[in-house]
């Protein structure tokens, strides 16, 4: 891996930067060092110990970590975290280990992949409008991603990707890489969106939008909320409007109200009527009620229809999280006058809030492993792609299950919250370094042209102990060393 030039300097060839590293120093990424003339991987090599996790309560991975005691066990999984890389990929992966599980010979190929084609998808549980779709997301003034299609109760950001890493200026690439690394390693990142909000996000933590910590994810869209709670409102109020930037619901017009026999109220909603009791675009997107820009819900109402409405008509207006609500009664001129919320309705508003799940940020790392990394696994790379596609080879990232996208290549996604902490690194090309493990039967490994001469028993690798650190396996994950059911699909 190294070549001496000059006497006390070695050259690292673990990535295209090819650092010259003086004795006692680390390279540009701080992952490799010159330790007494030897090139060494600095971080501990992480082993997952299943026995430690069984029967134990769920705790963060690193709370029960420690130096590896050399104990041999069948329930140990060698992750790629700290394993080193295969770069420049003509050579076999740093660890190719065999183990016998339930009488089946398995092989796990372990490497830290260098990913120029990678990014994260951020799922931010909030109704608040973060910014128009397609608008840029920035850190340190650099563009690092964009707003993508919103999902049910969540705003979605796409961060990173090869264009930001390699296709812009040097500082754009650097800022993108830094942002990805922080997000993947669970650190908080502040992002600003053009013509939108500023958000602070970290994996598994509530998002903070414009300085306000988000507590709840919406119970549903306005229409769904009407459907869920119609019965609880029936008889206690004459009409209900659930304000939502996407689909505002109106009880008296909604199918749920019709089926219960709710009387027409003469209410008239601004915006575009989609179907009965469901309205689009009642206001502009924003950070107010139900992801609209309004703080006064009456702004979405036209005057009540005089031929239908009646004085003292009772109206509840509520947002999709139940955090905002207002109760009105019509006066003689059919104008809504705000009153205290009756106790009979308070319960339903509390119920909406109760049904909201905690708002969280999810960081999904997504990358393509269908390139040269495959050569570290097999001399015939396309066979690895086929094997993964046919679920013969299981892909994990630091022991966490990876979702493989259908179609060509090995495009995978993994929830970083399921991985051990600080599983990611970087190289200044810039690119992210992520652990990836391929597990399959020894027979299948031979069939796909695996580097059979480099297969070592797991026990032998564990005995080396150097830099190894054991970490409790998270019981929330499926154990990665499971023999695949013969002919059956991957679970
Ligand atoms: S950046 Fe890191 S991996 Fe790349 S050559 Fe330098 S020390 Fe090695």
PDB file of N, CA and C and ligand atoms in Angstrom, residues 12-19 21 27-32 427-428, ligand 1:
ATOM      1  N   UNK A  12       0.472   7.250   0.783  1.00  0.00           N
ATOM      2  CA  UNK A  12      -0.783   6.504   0.943  1.00  0.00           C
ATOM      3  C   UNK A  12      -1.444   6.396  -0.426  1.00  0.00           C
ATOM      4  N   UNK A  13      -1.871   5.208  -0.778  1.00  0.00           N
ATOM      5  CA  UNK A  13      -2.562   5.054  -2.066  1.00  0.00           C
ATOM      6  C   UNK A  13      -3.988   4.547  -1.843  1.00  0.00           C
ATOM      7  N   UNK A  14      -4.567   4.908  -0.684  1.00  0.00           N
ATOM      8  CA  UNK A  14      -5.921   4.435  -0.379  1.00  0.00           C
ATOM      9  C   UNK A  14      -7.005   5.296  -1.030  1.00  0.00           C
ATOM     10  N   UNK A  15      -6.601   6.382  -1.673  1.00  0.00           N
ATOM     11  CA  UNK A  15      -7.564   7.160  -2.461  1.00  0.00           C
ATOM     12  C   UNK A  15      -6.771   7.957  -3.481  1.00  0.00           C
ATOM     13  N   UNK A  16      -7.443   8.574  -4.454  1.00  0.00           N
ATOM     14  CA  UNK A  16      -6.704   9.239  -5.544  1.00  0.00           C
ATOM     15  C   UNK A  16      -5.845  10.422  -5.109  1.00  0.00           C
ATOM     16  N   UNK A  17      -5.989  10.901  -3.869  1.00  0.00           N
ATOM     17  CA  UNK A  17      -5.189  12.057  -3.424  1.00  0.00           C
ATOM     18  C   UNK A  17      -3.710  11.690  -3.324  1.00  0.00           C
ATOM     19  N   UNK A  18      -3.426  10.441  -2.969  1.00  0.00           N
ATOM     20  CA  UNK A  18      -2.051   9.922  -2.882  1.00  0.00           C
ATOM     21  C   UNK A  18      -1.154  10.793  -1.993  1.00  0.00           C
ATOM     22  N   UNK A  19      -1.572  10.958  -0.749  1.00  0.00           N
ATOM     23  CA  UNK A  19      -0.825  11.806   0.192  1.00  0.00           C
ATOM     24  C   UNK A  19       0.572  11.249   0.461  1.00  0.00           C
ATOM     25  N   UNK A  21       2.921  11.100   3.509  1.00  0.00           N
ATOM     26  CA  UNK A  21       2.702  11.290   4.954  1.00  0.00           C
ATOM     27  C   UNK A  21       4.018  11.088   5.690  1.00  0.00           C
ATOM     28  N   UNK A  27      -2.650  11.602   7.055  1.00  0.00           N
ATOM     29  CA  UNK A  27      -2.905  12.139   5.722  1.00  0.00           C
ATOM     30  C   UNK A  27      -4.019  13.169   5.742  1.00  0.00           C
ATOM     31  N   UNK A  28      -4.377  13.665   4.572  1.00  0.00           N
ATOM     32  CA  UNK A  28      -5.332  14.780   4.482  1.00  0.00           C
ATOM     33  C   UNK A  28      -6.698  14.443   5.064  1.00  0.00           C
ATOM     34  N   UNK A  29      -7.062  13.169   5.075  1.00  0.00           N
ATOM     35  CA  UNK A  29      -8.393  12.805   5.559  1.00  0.00           C
ATOM     36  C   UNK A  29      -8.384  12.395   7.025  1.00  0.00           C
ATOM     37  N   UNK A  30      -7.224  12.347   7.634  1.00  0.00           N
ATOM     38  CA  UNK A  30      -7.069  11.902   9.030  1.00  0.00           C
ATOM     39  C   UNK A  30      -7.450  10.441   9.232  1.00  0.00           C
ATOM     40  N   UNK A  31      -7.600   9.693   8.159  1.00  0.00           N
ATOM     41  CA  UNK A  31      -7.982   8.284   8.298  1.00  0.00           C
ATOM     42  C   UNK A  31      -6.747   7.385   8.285  1.00  0.00           C
ATOM     43  N   UNK A  32      -5.697   7.815   7.616  1.00  0.00           N
ATOM     44  CA  UNK A  32      -4.466   7.029   7.547  1.00  0.00           C
ATOM     45  C   UNK A  32      -3.325   7.829   8.160  1.00  0.00           C
ATOM     46  N   UNK A 427     -12.754  11.686   1.944  1.00  0.00           N
ATOM     47  CA  UNK A 427     -11.448  11.989   1.367  1.00  0.00           C
ATOM     48  C   UNK A 427     -11.599  13.301   0.612  1.00  0.00           C
ATOM     49  N   UNK A 428     -10.522  14.077   0.518  1.00  0.00           N
ATOM     50  CA  UNK A 428     -10.689  15.430  -0.029  1.00  0.00           C
ATOM     51  C   UNK A 428     -10.799  15.499  -1.547  1.00  0.00           C
TER      52      UNK A 428
HETATM   53  S1  LIG B   1      -6.657  11.519   1.702  1.00  0.00           S
HETATM   54 FE1  LIG B   1      -6.574   9.851   3.184  1.00  0.00          FE
HETATM   55  S2  LIG B   1      -6.972   8.005   2.005  1.00  0.00           S
HETATM   56 FE2  LIG B   1      -6.487   9.608   0.532  1.00  0.00          FE
HETATM   57  S3  LIG B   1      -4.299   9.354   0.141  1.00  0.00           S
HETATM   58 FE3  LIG B   1      -4.514  10.899   1.784  1.00  0.00          FE
HETATM   59  S4  LIG B   1      -4.382   9.697   3.679  1.00  0.00           S
HETATM   60 FE4  LIG B   1      -4.736   8.233   2.040  1.00  0.00          FE
END
